Amino acid sequence: MGQENKTQTWVSEFILLGLSCDWELQVFLFVLVLTMYLVTLVGNVLILLLIRLDSRLHNPMYFFLSVLSFVDLSYSNSIAPQMLAHLLSAQKSIPFYSCVLQLYISLALGGSEFFLLGAMAYDRYVAVCHPLRYTVIMHGRLCLGLAAGCLGAGFTNSLMETIITFQLPLCHNVINHFACETLAVVRLACVDISFNKVMVAISGFLVIMLPCFLVLFSYVRIVAAVLNIRSAQGRSKAFGTCASHLTVVCMCFGATIFTYLGPRSASSEDTEKMVALFYALVAPMLNPLIYSLRNKEVMAALRKVLEKFRNKE
């Protein structure tokens, strides 16, 4: 029978297949995921504390970095705890409404991060191309407005995509994923999902490609401005202020574009799980490391805090 004639099932919970059925591999994955999760927690909380405690970091660049760390921290918390519990349990189930909430929160935070990276690119453009007017242009109200707009756009897009996804009639409740993710849930539908695929593509363009275009535009202007700087030291300093952000941009945009806008294949479901794992755990873990290890101001703030603790002892 065709897909349209399959029996519709109303489910109260979903079963997640996870990453593997092999017990020894699951134990290894548990240790690996737990380690990455703890590093993510420590790294992002440390970034937030350093920006809060050191007045030298009270500027637009680090304001956006603190928002990014908060988003990364929240994103990992929406995925990792459940994933850790499932890696040590035989029954990997999740209630229907918990699945809806997880998809909505993770999708919203993921979308917000892309918009934030676009806003951070604009901040770097102003810092490099208009250094004398930087504090005037990037004033507090604009920074708060941009951050709120990024979060609002991410959560609004997620709300629409979540509603469209879960209004589909489902044939079964077994999700081939370690979390409730849009494409994995859509595949459970008993009806034609062409419309949903189109909506996912449109959503992907809005959430991924629009910030990507803003990043490209900003860095084209930045490169043009830097090339006009006569001294090699000046050019190096200008590029240095953008290096960490550009590294994170390439990592996050590259992985997600490959997942959602890349060609489909027979192994696409497994590929999506691997890239989703990278985006949910690896990227939030690496972001604070990239911004701290490659940023002299953050490292100086860390040394200052450590010295204070030593002096108290």
PDB file of C-alpha atoms in Angstrom:
ATOM      1  CA  MET A   1       0.000   0.000   0.000  1.00  0.00           C
ATOM      2  CA  GLY A   2       1.051   3.603  -0.533  1.00  0.00           C
ATOM      3  CA  GLN A   3       2.207   5.817   2.271  1.00  0.00           C
ATOM      4  CA  GLU A   4      -1.160   7.561   2.400  1.00  0.00           C
ATOM      5  CA  ASN A   5      -2.914   4.282   3.336  1.00  0.00           C
ATOM      6  CA  LYS A   6      -0.746   3.373   6.305  1.00  0.00           C
ATOM      7  CA  THR A   7      -2.459   3.104   9.685  1.00  0.00           C
ATOM      8  CA  GLN A   8      -2.259   6.264  11.717  1.00  0.00           C
ATOM      9  CA  THR A   9      -1.026   5.850  15.307  1.00  0.00           C
ATOM     10  CA  TRP A  10      -1.589   8.303  18.142  1.00  0.00           C
ATOM     11  CA  VAL A  11       1.404   7.982  20.431  1.00  0.00           C
ATOM     12  CA  SER A  12       1.905   8.955  24.053  1.00  0.00           C
ATOM     13  CA  GLU A  13       5.668   8.466  23.909  1.00  0.00           C
ATOM     14  CA  PHE A  14       8.515   7.994  21.448  1.00  0.00           C
ATOM     15  CA  ILE A  15      11.298   5.404  21.407  1.00  0.00           C
ATOM     16  CA  LEU A  16      14.731   6.764  20.512  1.00  0.00           C
ATOM     17  CA  LEU A  17      17.114   4.323  18.828  1.00  0.00           C
ATOM     18  CA  GLY A  18      20.116   6.376  19.921  1.00  0.00           C
ATOM     19  CA  LEU A  19      23.612   5.948  18.510  1.00  0.00           C
ATOM     20  CA  SER A  20      24.189   2.237  19.065  1.00  0.00           C
ATOM     21  CA  CYS A  21      22.631  -0.995  20.373  1.00  0.00           C
ATOM     22  CA  ASP A  22      25.959  -2.418  21.529  1.00  0.00           C
ATOM     23  CA  TRP A  23      26.236  -2.207  25.338  1.00  0.00           C
ATOM     24  CA  GLU A  24      30.029  -1.836  25.497  1.00  0.00           C
ATOM     25  CA  LEU A  25      29.940   0.911  22.898  1.00  0.00           C
ATOM     26  CA  GLN A  26      27.163   2.654  24.813  1.00  0.00           C
ATOM     27  CA  VAL A  27      29.279   2.637  27.985  1.00  0.00           C
ATOM     28  CA  PHE A  28      32.190   4.123  26.047  1.00  0.00           C
ATOM     29  CA  LEU A  29      29.868   6.755  24.540  1.00  0.00           C
ATOM     30  CA  PHE A  30      28.505   7.543  28.000  1.00  0.00           C
ATOM     31  CA  VAL A  31      32.009   8.325  29.296  1.00  0.00           C
ATOM     32  CA  LEU A  32      32.805  10.350  26.167  1.00  0.00           C
ATOM     33  CA  VAL A  33      29.545  12.337  26.219  1.00  0.00           C
ATOM     34  CA  LEU A  34      29.800  12.940  29.982  1.00  0.00           C
ATOM     35  CA  THR A  35      33.345  14.282  29.582  1.00  0.00           C
ATOM     36  CA  MET A  36      32.334  16.583  26.737  1.00  0.00           C
ATOM     37  CA  TYR A  37      29.266  17.763  28.653  1.00  0.00           C
ATOM     38  CA  LEU A  38      31.288  18.586  31.780  1.00  0.00           C
ATOM     39  CA  VAL A  39      33.891  20.482  29.722  1.00  0.00           C
ATOM     40  CA  THR A  40      31.033  22.378  28.058  1.00  0.00           C
ATOM     41  CA  LEU A  41      29.532  23.311  31.428  1.00  0.00           C
ATOM     42  CA  VAL A  42      32.841  24.414  32.936  1.00  0.00           C
ATOM     43  CA  GLY A  43      34.000  26.288  29.835  1.00  0.00           C
ATOM     44  CA  ASN A  44      30.810  28.261  29.217  1.00  0.00           C
ATOM     45  CA  VAL A  45      30.165  29.031  32.900  1.00  0.00           C
ATOM     46  CA  LEU A  46      33.771  30.230  33.185  1.00  0.00           C
ATOM     47  CA  ILE A  47      33.330  32.523  30.177  1.00  0.00           C
ATOM     48  CA  LEU A  48      30.158  33.979  31.711  1.00  0.00           C
ATOM     49  CA  LEU A  49      31.871  34.529  35.090  1.00  0.00           C
ATOM     50  CA  LEU A  50      34.972  36.146  33.573  1.00  0.00           C
ATOM     51  CA  ILE A  51      32.900  38.563  31.506  1.00  0.00           C
ATOM     52  CA  ARG A  52      30.821  39.380  34.576  1.00  0.00           C
ATOM     53  CA  LEU A  53      33.780  39.868  36.949  1.00  0.00           C
ATOM     54  CA  ASP A  54      36.290  41.712  34.732  1.00  0.00           C
ATOM     55  CA  SER A  55      35.310  45.284  33.801  1.00  0.00           C
ATOM     56  CA  ARG A  56      37.729  45.210  30.845  1.00  0.00           C
ATOM     57  CA  LEU A  57      35.396  42.727  29.184  1.00  0.00           C
ATOM     58  CA  HIS A  58      32.331  44.942  29.511  1.00  0.00           C
ATOM     59  CA  ASN A  59      32.046  45.859  25.833  1.00  0.00           C
ATOM     60  CA  PRO A  60      29.796  44.778  22.921  1.00  0.00           C
ATOM     61  CA  MET A  61      32.091  41.991  21.707  1.00  0.00           C
ATOM     62  CA  TYR A  62      32.048  40.202  25.043  1.00  0.00           C
ATOM     63  CA  PHE A  63      28.383  40.934  25.610  1.00  0.00           C
ATOM     64  CA  PHE A  64      27.579  38.924  22.489  1.00  0.00           C
ATOM     65  CA  LEU A  65      30.069  36.249  23.567  1.00  0.00           C
ATOM     66  CA  SER A  66      28.272  35.927  26.917  1.00  0.00           C
ATOM     67  CA  VAL A  67      24.933  35.518  25.134  1.00  0.00           C
ATOM     68  CA  LEU A  68      26.516  32.883  22.862  1.00  0.00           C
ATOM     69  CA  SER A  69      27.871  31.008  25.888  1.00  0.00           C
ATOM     70  CA  PHE A  70      24.447  31.091  27.535  1.00  0.00           C
ATOM     71  CA  VAL A  71      22.829  29.725  24.359  1.00  0.00           C
ATOM     72  CA  ASP A  72      25.475  26.971  24.050  1.00  0.00           C
ATOM     73  CA  LEU A  73      25.016  26.043  27.692  1.00  0.00           C
ATOM     74  CA  SER A  74      21.234  25.887  27.351  1.00  0.00           C
ATOM     75  CA  TYR A  75      21.439  23.894  24.113  1.00  0.00           C
ATOM     76  CA  SER A  76      23.668  21.239  25.684  1.00  0.00           C
ATOM     77  CA  ASN A  77      21.367  21.043  28.707  1.00  0.00           C
ATOM     78  CA  SER A  78      18.400  20.351  26.413  1.00  0.00           C
ATOM     79  CA  ILE A  79      20.112  17.307  24.867  1.00  0.00           C
ATOM     80  CA  ALA A  80      22.975  15.889  26.943  1.00  0.00           C
ATOM     81  CA  PRO A  81      21.277  14.874  30.259  1.00  0.00           C
ATOM     82  CA  GLN A  82      18.610  12.803  28.489  1.00  0.00           C
ATOM     83  CA  MET A  83      21.226  11.329  26.164  1.00  0.00           C
ATOM     84  CA  LEU A  84      23.390  10.276  29.125  1.00  0.00           C
ATOM     85  CA  ALA A  85      20.421   8.628  30.833  1.00  0.00           C
ATOM     86  CA  HIS A  86      19.480   6.729  27.672  1.00  0.00           C
ATOM     87  CA  LEU A  87      23.030   5.463  27.108  1.00  0.00           C
ATOM     88  CA  LEU A  88      22.770   3.509  30.383  1.00  0.00           C
ATOM     89  CA  SER A  89      19.169   2.333  30.002  1.00  0.00           C
ATOM     90  CA  ALA A  90      17.570  -0.390  27.918  1.00  0.00           C
ATOM     91  CA  GLN A  91      14.346   1.562  27.369  1.00  0.00           C
ATOM     92  CA  LYS A  92      15.100   4.810  25.550  1.00  0.00           C
ATOM     93  CA  SER A  93      11.668   6.401  25.717  1.00  0.00           C
ATOM     94  CA  ILE A  94      10.575  10.013  25.922  1.00  0.00           C
ATOM     95  CA  PRO A  95       7.002  11.262  26.574  1.00  0.00           C
ATOM     96  CA  PHE A  96       5.237  12.929  23.651  1.00  0.00           C
ATOM     97  CA  TYR A  97       5.120  16.408  25.149  1.00  0.00           C
ATOM     98  CA  SER A  98       8.720  16.154  26.371  1.00  0.00           C
ATOM     99  CA  CYS A  99       9.700  15.346  22.793  1.00  0.00           C
ATOM    100  CA  VAL A 100       7.770  18.384  21.535  1.00  0.00           C
ATOM    101  CA  LEU A 101       9.464  20.618  24.119  1.00  0.00           C
ATOM    102  CA  GLN A 102      12.927  19.229  23.380  1.00  0.00           C
ATOM    103  CA  LEU A 103      12.537  19.764  19.647  1.00  0.00           C
ATOM    104  CA  TYR A 104      11.227  23.285  20.180  1.00  0.00           C
ATOM    105  CA  ILE A 105      13.935  24.348  22.652  1.00  0.00           C
ATOM    106  CA  SER A 106      16.868  22.801  20.782  1.00  0.00           C
ATOM    107  CA  LEU A 107      15.693  24.109  17.421  1.00  0.00           C
ATOM    108  CA  ALA A 108      15.101  27.583  18.885  1.00  0.00           C
ATOM    109  CA  LEU A 109      18.519  27.751  20.532  1.00  0.00           C
ATOM    110  CA  GLY A 110      20.250  26.408  17.433  1.00  0.00           C
ATOM    111  CA  GLY A 111      18.559  29.026  15.252  1.00  0.00           C
ATOM    112  CA  SER A 112      19.314  31.790  17.759  1.00  0.00           C
ATOM    113  CA  GLU A 113      23.006  30.864  17.657  1.00  0.00           C
ATOM    114  CA  PHE A 114      23.188  31.387  13.897  1.00  0.00           C
ATOM    115  CA  PHE A 115      21.577  34.804  14.192  1.00  0.00           C
ATOM    116  CA  LEU A 116      23.959  35.641  17.047  1.00  0.00           C
ATOM    117  CA  LEU A 117      26.961  34.730  14.906  1.00  0.00           C
ATOM    118  CA  GLY A 118      25.615  37.113  12.270  1.00  0.00           C
ATOM    119  CA  ALA A 119      25.237  39.888  14.871  1.00  0.00           C
ATOM    120  CA  MET A 120      28.767  39.209  16.109  1.00  0.00           C
ATOM    121  CA  ALA A 121      30.047  39.521  12.541  1.00  0.00           C
ATOM    122  CA  TYR A 122      28.392  42.928  12.296  1.00  0.00           C
ATOM    123  CA  ASP A 123      30.029  43.896  15.602  1.00  0.00           C
ATOM    124  CA  ARG A 124      33.450  42.909  14.214  1.00  0.00           C
ATOM    125  CA  TYR A 125      32.732  44.868  11.012  1.00  0.00           C
ATOM    126  CA  VAL A 126      32.010  48.030  13.007  1.00  0.00           C
ATOM    127  CA  ALA A 127      35.084  47.485  15.223  1.00  0.00           C
ATOM    128  CA  VAL A 128      37.449  47.119  12.243  1.00  0.00           C
ATOM    129  CA  CYS A 129      35.880  49.460   9.682  1.00  0.00           C
ATOM    130  CA  HIS A 130      34.648  52.215  12.040  1.00  0.00           C
ATOM    131  CA  PRO A 131      36.945  51.983  15.105  1.00  0.00           C
ATOM    132  CA  LEU A 132      36.553  55.634  16.128  1.00  0.00           C
ATOM    133  CA  ARG A 133      32.759  55.381  16.137  1.00  0.00           C
ATOM    134  CA  TYR A 134      32.589  51.843  17.539  1.00  0.00           C
ATOM    135  CA  THR A 135      31.243  52.700  20.987  1.00  0.00           C
ATOM    136  CA  VAL A 136      28.795  55.210  19.497  1.00  0.00           C
ATOM    137  CA  ILE A 137      27.378  52.760  16.927  1.00  0.00           C
ATOM    138  CA  MET A 138      27.400  49.664  19.148  1.00  0.00           C
ATOM    139  CA  HIS A 139      25.697  51.301  22.115  1.00  0.00           C
ATOM    140  CA  GLY A 140      23.958  49.336  24.851  1.00  0.00           C
ATOM    141  CA  ARG A 141      20.426  49.594  23.471  1.00  0.00           C
ATOM    142  CA  LEU A 142      21.507  48.357  20.040  1.00  0.00           C
ATOM    143  CA  CYS A 143      23.364  45.395  21.540  1.00  0.00           C
ATOM    144  CA  LEU A 144      20.377  44.428  23.680  1.00  0.00           C
ATOM    145  CA  GLY A 145      18.053  44.865  20.694  1.00  0.00           C
ATOM    146  CA  LEU A 146      20.236  42.693  18.456  1.00  0.00           C
ATOM    147  CA  ALA A 147      20.491  39.958  21.110  1.00  0.00           C
ATOM    148  CA  ALA A 148      16.736  40.033  21.738  1.00  0.00           C
ATOM    149  CA  GLY A 149      16.067  40.004  18.002  1.00  0.00           C
ATOM    150  CA  CYS A 150      18.336  36.979  17.509  1.00  0.00           C
ATOM    151  CA  LEU A 151      16.609  35.048  20.290  1.00  0.00           C
ATOM    152  CA  GLY A 152      13.161  36.161  19.121  1.00  0.00           C
ATOM    153  CA  ALA A 153      13.847  35.085  15.531  1.00  0.00           C
ATOM    154  CA  GLY A 154      15.158  31.710  16.661  1.00  0.00           C
ATOM    155  CA  PHE A 155      12.222  30.952  18.953  1.00  0.00           C
ATOM    156  CA  THR A 156       9.625  32.208  16.450  1.00  0.00           C
ATOM    157  CA  ASN A 157      11.025  30.067  13.658  1.00  0.00           C
ATOM    158  CA  SER A 158      11.173  27.073  16.000  1.00  0.00           C
ATOM    159  CA  LEU A 159       7.549  27.548  17.076  1.00  0.00           C
ATOM    160  CA  MET A 160       6.288  27.483  13.488  1.00  0.00           C
ATOM    161  CA  GLU A 161       8.434  24.477  12.537  1.00  0.00           C
ATOM    162  CA  THR A 162       7.440  22.557  15.686  1.00  0.00           C
ATOM    163  CA  ILE A 163       3.728  23.117  15.053  1.00  0.00           C
ATOM    164  CA  ILE A 164       4.031  22.018  11.420  1.00  0.00           C
ATOM    165  CA  THR A 165       6.025  18.920  12.439  1.00  0.00           C
ATOM    166  CA  PHE A 166       3.773  17.623  15.201  1.00  0.00           C
ATOM    167  CA  GLN A 167       0.478  18.162  13.396  1.00  0.00           C
ATOM    168  CA  LEU A 168       1.430  15.277  11.097  1.00  0.00           C
ATOM    169  CA  PRO A 169      -0.362  11.944  11.650  1.00  0.00           C
ATOM    170  CA  LEU A 170       2.229   9.345  12.702  1.00  0.00           C
ATOM    171  CA  CYS A 171       2.553   5.713  11.600  1.00  0.00           C
ATOM    172  CA  HIS A 172       4.790   4.642  14.492  1.00  0.00           C
ATOM    173  CA  ASN A 173       6.768   6.069  17.399  1.00  0.00           C
ATOM    174  CA  VAL A 174      10.328   4.825  16.824  1.00  0.00           C
ATOM    175  CA  ILE A 175      12.713   7.719  16.095  1.00  0.00           C
ATOM    176  CA  ASN A 176      16.050   6.873  14.500  1.00  0.00           C
ATOM    177  CA  HIS A 177      17.944   9.501  16.473  1.00  0.00           C
ATOM    178  CA  PHE A 178      19.317  10.198  19.949  1.00  0.00           C
ATOM    179  CA  ALA A 179      16.971  13.186  20.405  1.00  0.00           C
ATOM    180  CA  CYS A 180      13.746  14.611  19.008  1.00  0.00           C
ATOM    181  CA  GLU A 181      14.885  16.308  15.823  1.00  0.00           C
ATOM    182  CA  THR A 182      12.759  17.718  13.013  1.00  0.00           C
ATOM    183  CA  LEU A 183      13.819  15.515  10.114  1.00  0.00           C
ATOM    184  CA  ALA A 184      13.770  12.370  12.257  1.00  0.00           C
ATOM    185  CA  VAL A 185      10.223  13.053  13.520  1.00  0.00           C
ATOM    186  CA  VAL A 186       8.903  14.007  10.064  1.00  0.00           C
ATOM    187  CA  ARG A 187       9.941  10.575   8.765  1.00  0.00           C
ATOM    188  CA  LEU A 188       7.360   8.957  11.080  1.00  0.00           C
ATOM    189  CA  ALA A 189       4.460  10.547   9.179  1.00  0.00           C
ATOM    190  CA  CYS A 190       1.751   8.487   7.464  1.00  0.00           C
ATOM    191  CA  VAL A 191       1.146  11.143   4.813  1.00  0.00           C
ATOM    192  CA  ASP A 192       3.140  12.802   2.073  1.00  0.00           C
ATOM    193  CA  ILE A 193       5.793  15.033   3.681  1.00  0.00           C
ATOM    194  CA  SER A 194       6.722  17.101   0.629  1.00  0.00           C
ATOM    195  CA  PHE A 195       5.269  20.237   2.228  1.00  0.00           C
ATOM    196  CA  ASN A 196       7.285  19.672   5.417  1.00  0.00           C
ATOM    197  CA  LYS A 197      10.464  19.178   3.408  1.00  0.00           C
ATOM    198  CA  VAL A 198       9.817  22.473   1.646  1.00  0.00           C
ATOM    199  CA  MET A 199       9.199  24.209   4.978  1.00  0.00           C
ATOM    200  CA  VAL A 200      12.406  22.736   6.439  1.00  0.00           C
ATOM    201  CA  ALA A 201      14.294  24.014   3.389  1.00  0.00           C
ATOM    202  CA  ILE A 202      12.757  27.493   3.750  1.00  0.00           C
ATOM    203  CA  SER A 203      13.476  27.505   7.470  1.00  0.00           C
ATOM    204  CA  GLY A 204      17.039  26.383   6.787  1.00  0.00           C
ATOM    205  CA  PHE A 205      17.513  29.210   4.298  1.00  0.00           C
ATOM    206  CA  LEU A 206      16.172  31.838   6.695  1.00  0.00           C
ATOM    207  CA  VAL A 207      17.994  30.612   9.795  1.00  0.00           C
ATOM    208  CA  ILE A 208      21.252  29.478   8.198  1.00  0.00           C
ATOM    209  CA  MET A 209      21.784  31.292   4.917  1.00  0.00           C
ATOM    210  CA  LEU A 210      20.610  34.788   5.885  1.00  0.00           C
ATOM    211  CA  PRO A 211      23.054  35.048   8.830  1.00  0.00           C
ATOM    212  CA  CYS A 212      25.664  33.415   6.583  1.00  0.00           C
ATOM    213  CA  PHE A 213      25.186  36.167   3.978  1.00  0.00           C
ATOM    214  CA  LEU A 214      25.542  38.792   6.725  1.00  0.00           C
ATOM    215  CA  VAL A 215      28.764  37.127   7.887  1.00  0.00           C
ATOM    216  CA  LEU A 216      30.134  37.032   4.330  1.00  0.00           C
ATOM    217  CA  PHE A 217      29.190  40.670   3.712  1.00  0.00           C
ATOM    218  CA  SER A 218      30.805  41.758   6.979  1.00  0.00           C
ATOM    219  CA  TYR A 219      34.035  39.880   6.333  1.00  0.00           C
ATOM    220  CA  VAL A 220      34.317  41.090   2.746  1.00  0.00           C
ATOM    221  CA  ARG A 221      34.189  44.645   4.112  1.00  0.00           C
ATOM    222  CA  ILE A 222      36.596  43.714   6.923  1.00  0.00           C
ATOM    223  CA  VAL A 223      39.141  42.196   4.523  1.00  0.00           C
ATOM    224  CA  ALA A 224      38.904  45.251   2.250  1.00  0.00           C
ATOM    225  CA  ALA A 225      39.469  47.571   5.218  1.00  0.00           C
ATOM    226  CA  VAL A 226      42.359  45.519   6.617  1.00  0.00           C
ATOM    227  CA  LEU A 227      44.150  45.428   3.251  1.00  0.00           C
ATOM    228  CA  ASN A 228      44.156  49.220   3.270  1.00  0.00           C
ATOM    229  CA  ILE A 229      46.072  49.261   6.558  1.00  0.00           C
ATOM    230  CA  ARG A 230      49.694  50.008   5.745  1.00  0.00           C
ATOM    231  CA  SER A 231      51.484  48.422   8.702  1.00  0.00           C
ATOM    232  CA  ALA A 232      51.772  44.645   8.980  1.00  0.00           C
ATOM    233  CA  GLN A 233      51.265  44.925  12.748  1.00  0.00           C
ATOM    234  CA  GLY A 234      48.019  46.828  12.232  1.00  0.00           C
ATOM    235  CA  ARG A 235      46.749  44.224   9.775  1.00  0.00           C
ATOM    236  CA  SER A 236      47.672  41.407  12.138  1.00  0.00           C
ATOM    237  CA  LYS A 237      45.892  43.090  15.052  1.00  0.00           C
ATOM    238  CA  ALA A 238      42.751  43.699  12.965  1.00  0.00           C
ATOM    239  CA  PHE A 239      42.615  40.092  11.767  1.00  0.00           C
ATOM    240  CA  GLY A 240      43.344  38.895  15.318  1.00  0.00           C
ATOM    241  CA  THR A 241      40.143  40.491  16.619  1.00  0.00           C
ATOM    242  CA  CYS A 242      38.140  38.396  14.127  1.00  0.00           C
ATOM    243  CA  ALA A 243      40.040  35.085  14.204  1.00  0.00           C
ATOM    244  CA  SER A 244      38.082  33.414  17.025  1.00  0.00           C
ATOM    245  CA  HIS A 245      34.698  34.441  15.663  1.00  0.00           C
ATOM    246  CA  LEU A 246      35.600  33.333  12.135  1.00  0.00           C
ATOM    247  CA  THR A 247      36.747  29.929  13.435  1.00  0.00           C
ATOM    248  CA  VAL A 248      33.431  29.382  15.243  1.00  0.00           C
ATOM    249  CA  VAL A 249      31.468  30.572  12.199  1.00  0.00           C
ATOM    250  CA  CYS A 250      33.207  28.112   9.860  1.00  0.00           C
ATOM    251  CA  MET A 251      32.682  25.268  12.336  1.00  0.00           C
ATOM    252  CA  CYS A 252      28.981  25.885  13.064  1.00  0.00           C
ATOM    253  CA  PHE A 253      27.775  26.980   9.632  1.00  0.00           C
ATOM    254  CA  GLY A 254      29.762  24.306   7.822  1.00  0.00           C
ATOM    255  CA  ALA A 255      28.370  21.425   9.895  1.00  0.00           C
ATOM    256  CA  THR A 256      24.761  22.565   9.696  1.00  0.00           C
ATOM    257  CA  ILE A 257      24.777  23.465   5.996  1.00  0.00           C
ATOM    258  CA  PHE A 258      26.170  19.989   5.321  1.00  0.00           C
ATOM    259  CA  THR A 259      23.352  18.407   7.349  1.00  0.00           C
ATOM    260  CA  TYR A 260      20.294  20.315   6.187  1.00  0.00           C
ATOM    261  CA  LEU A 261      21.204  21.684   2.785  1.00  0.00           C
ATOM    262  CA  GLY A 262      23.557  18.988   1.546  1.00  0.00           C
ATOM    263  CA  PRO A 263      22.662  16.113  -0.842  1.00  0.00           C
ATOM    264  CA  ARG A 264      20.535  13.260   0.490  1.00  0.00           C
ATOM    265  CA  SER A 265      21.853   9.695   0.482  1.00  0.00           C
ATOM    266  CA  ALA A 266      20.963   6.257   1.777  1.00  0.00           C
ATOM    267  CA  SER A 267      23.085   6.872   4.881  1.00  0.00           C
ATOM    268  CA  SER A 268      21.741  10.394   5.449  1.00  0.00           C
ATOM    269  CA  GLU A 269      20.005   9.457   8.733  1.00  0.00           C
ATOM    270  CA  ASP A 270      23.244   8.223  10.296  1.00  0.00           C
ATOM    271  CA  THR A 271      25.083  11.248   8.911  1.00  0.00           C
ATOM    272  CA  GLU A 272      22.471  13.571  10.419  1.00  0.00           C
ATOM    273  CA  LYS A 273      22.941  11.912  13.818  1.00  0.00           C
ATOM    274  CA  MET A 274      26.706  12.352  13.686  1.00  0.00           C
ATOM    275  CA  VAL A 275      26.503  16.003  12.674  1.00  0.00           C
ATOM    276  CA  ALA A 276      23.749  16.654  15.245  1.00  0.00           C
ATOM    277  CA  LEU A 277      26.024  15.108  17.884  1.00  0.00           C
ATOM    278  CA  PHE A 278      28.811  17.412  16.779  1.00  0.00           C
ATOM    279  CA  TYR A 279      26.544  20.456  16.935  1.00  0.00           C
ATOM    280  CA  ALA A 280      24.913  19.536  20.268  1.00  0.00           C
ATOM    281  CA  LEU A 281      28.095  18.572  22.150  1.00  0.00           C
ATOM    282  CA  VAL A 282      31.324  19.309  20.291  1.00  0.00           C
ATOM    283  CA  ALA A 283      30.609  22.873  19.126  1.00  0.00           C
ATOM    284  CA  PRO A 284      29.384  24.143  22.553  1.00  0.00           C
ATOM    285  CA  MET A 285      32.486  22.542  24.098  1.00  0.00           C
ATOM    286  CA  LEU A 286      34.912  24.079  21.584  1.00  0.00           C
ATOM    287  CA  ASN A 287      33.431  27.587  21.455  1.00  0.00           C
ATOM    288  CA  PRO A 288      34.699  28.737  24.886  1.00  0.00           C
ATOM    289  CA  LEU A 289      38.057  27.060  24.244  1.00  0.00           C
ATOM    290  CA  ILE A 290      38.433  28.870  20.925  1.00  0.00           C
ATOM    291  CA  TYR A 291      37.473  32.235  22.400  1.00  0.00           C
ATOM    292  CA  SER A 292      39.664  31.833  25.481  1.00  0.00           C
ATOM    293  CA  LEU A 293      42.817  30.265  24.061  1.00  0.00           C
ATOM    294  CA  ARG A 294      42.951  32.656  21.099  1.00  0.00           C
ATOM    295  CA  ASN A 295      41.970  35.777  23.057  1.00  0.00           C
ATOM    296  CA  LYS A 296      44.564  37.635  25.119  1.00  0.00           C
ATOM    297  CA  GLU A 297      41.947  39.674  27.020  1.00  0.00           C
ATOM    298  CA  VAL A 298      40.054  36.568  28.154  1.00  0.00           C
ATOM    299  CA  MET A 299      43.283  34.852  29.226  1.00  0.00           C
ATOM    300  CA  ALA A 300      44.333  38.006  31.104  1.00  0.00           C
ATOM    301  CA  ALA A 301      40.958  38.062  32.879  1.00  0.00           C
ATOM    302  CA  LEU A 302      41.389  34.389  33.799  1.00  0.00           C
ATOM    303  CA  ARG A 303      44.865  35.023  35.230  1.00  0.00           C
ATOM    304  CA  LYS A 304      43.503  37.979  37.218  1.00  0.00           C
ATOM    305  CA  VAL A 305      40.740  35.869  38.757  1.00  0.00           C
ATOM    306  CA  LEU A 306      43.178  33.037  39.574  1.00  0.00           C
ATOM    307  CA  GLU A 307      45.548  35.493  41.246  1.00  0.00           C
ATOM    308  CA  LYS A 308      42.712  36.798  43.420  1.00  0.00           C
ATOM    309  CA  PHE A 309      41.915  33.263  44.580  1.00  0.00           C
ATOM    310  CA  ARG A 310      45.602  32.581  45.326  1.00  0.00           C
ATOM    311  CA  ASN A 311      45.898  35.800  47.346  1.00  0.00           C
ATOM    312  CA  LYS A 312      42.836  34.855  49.408  1.00  0.00           C
ATOM    313  CA  GLU A 313      44.436  31.540  50.260  1.00  0.00           C
TER     314      GLU A 313
END
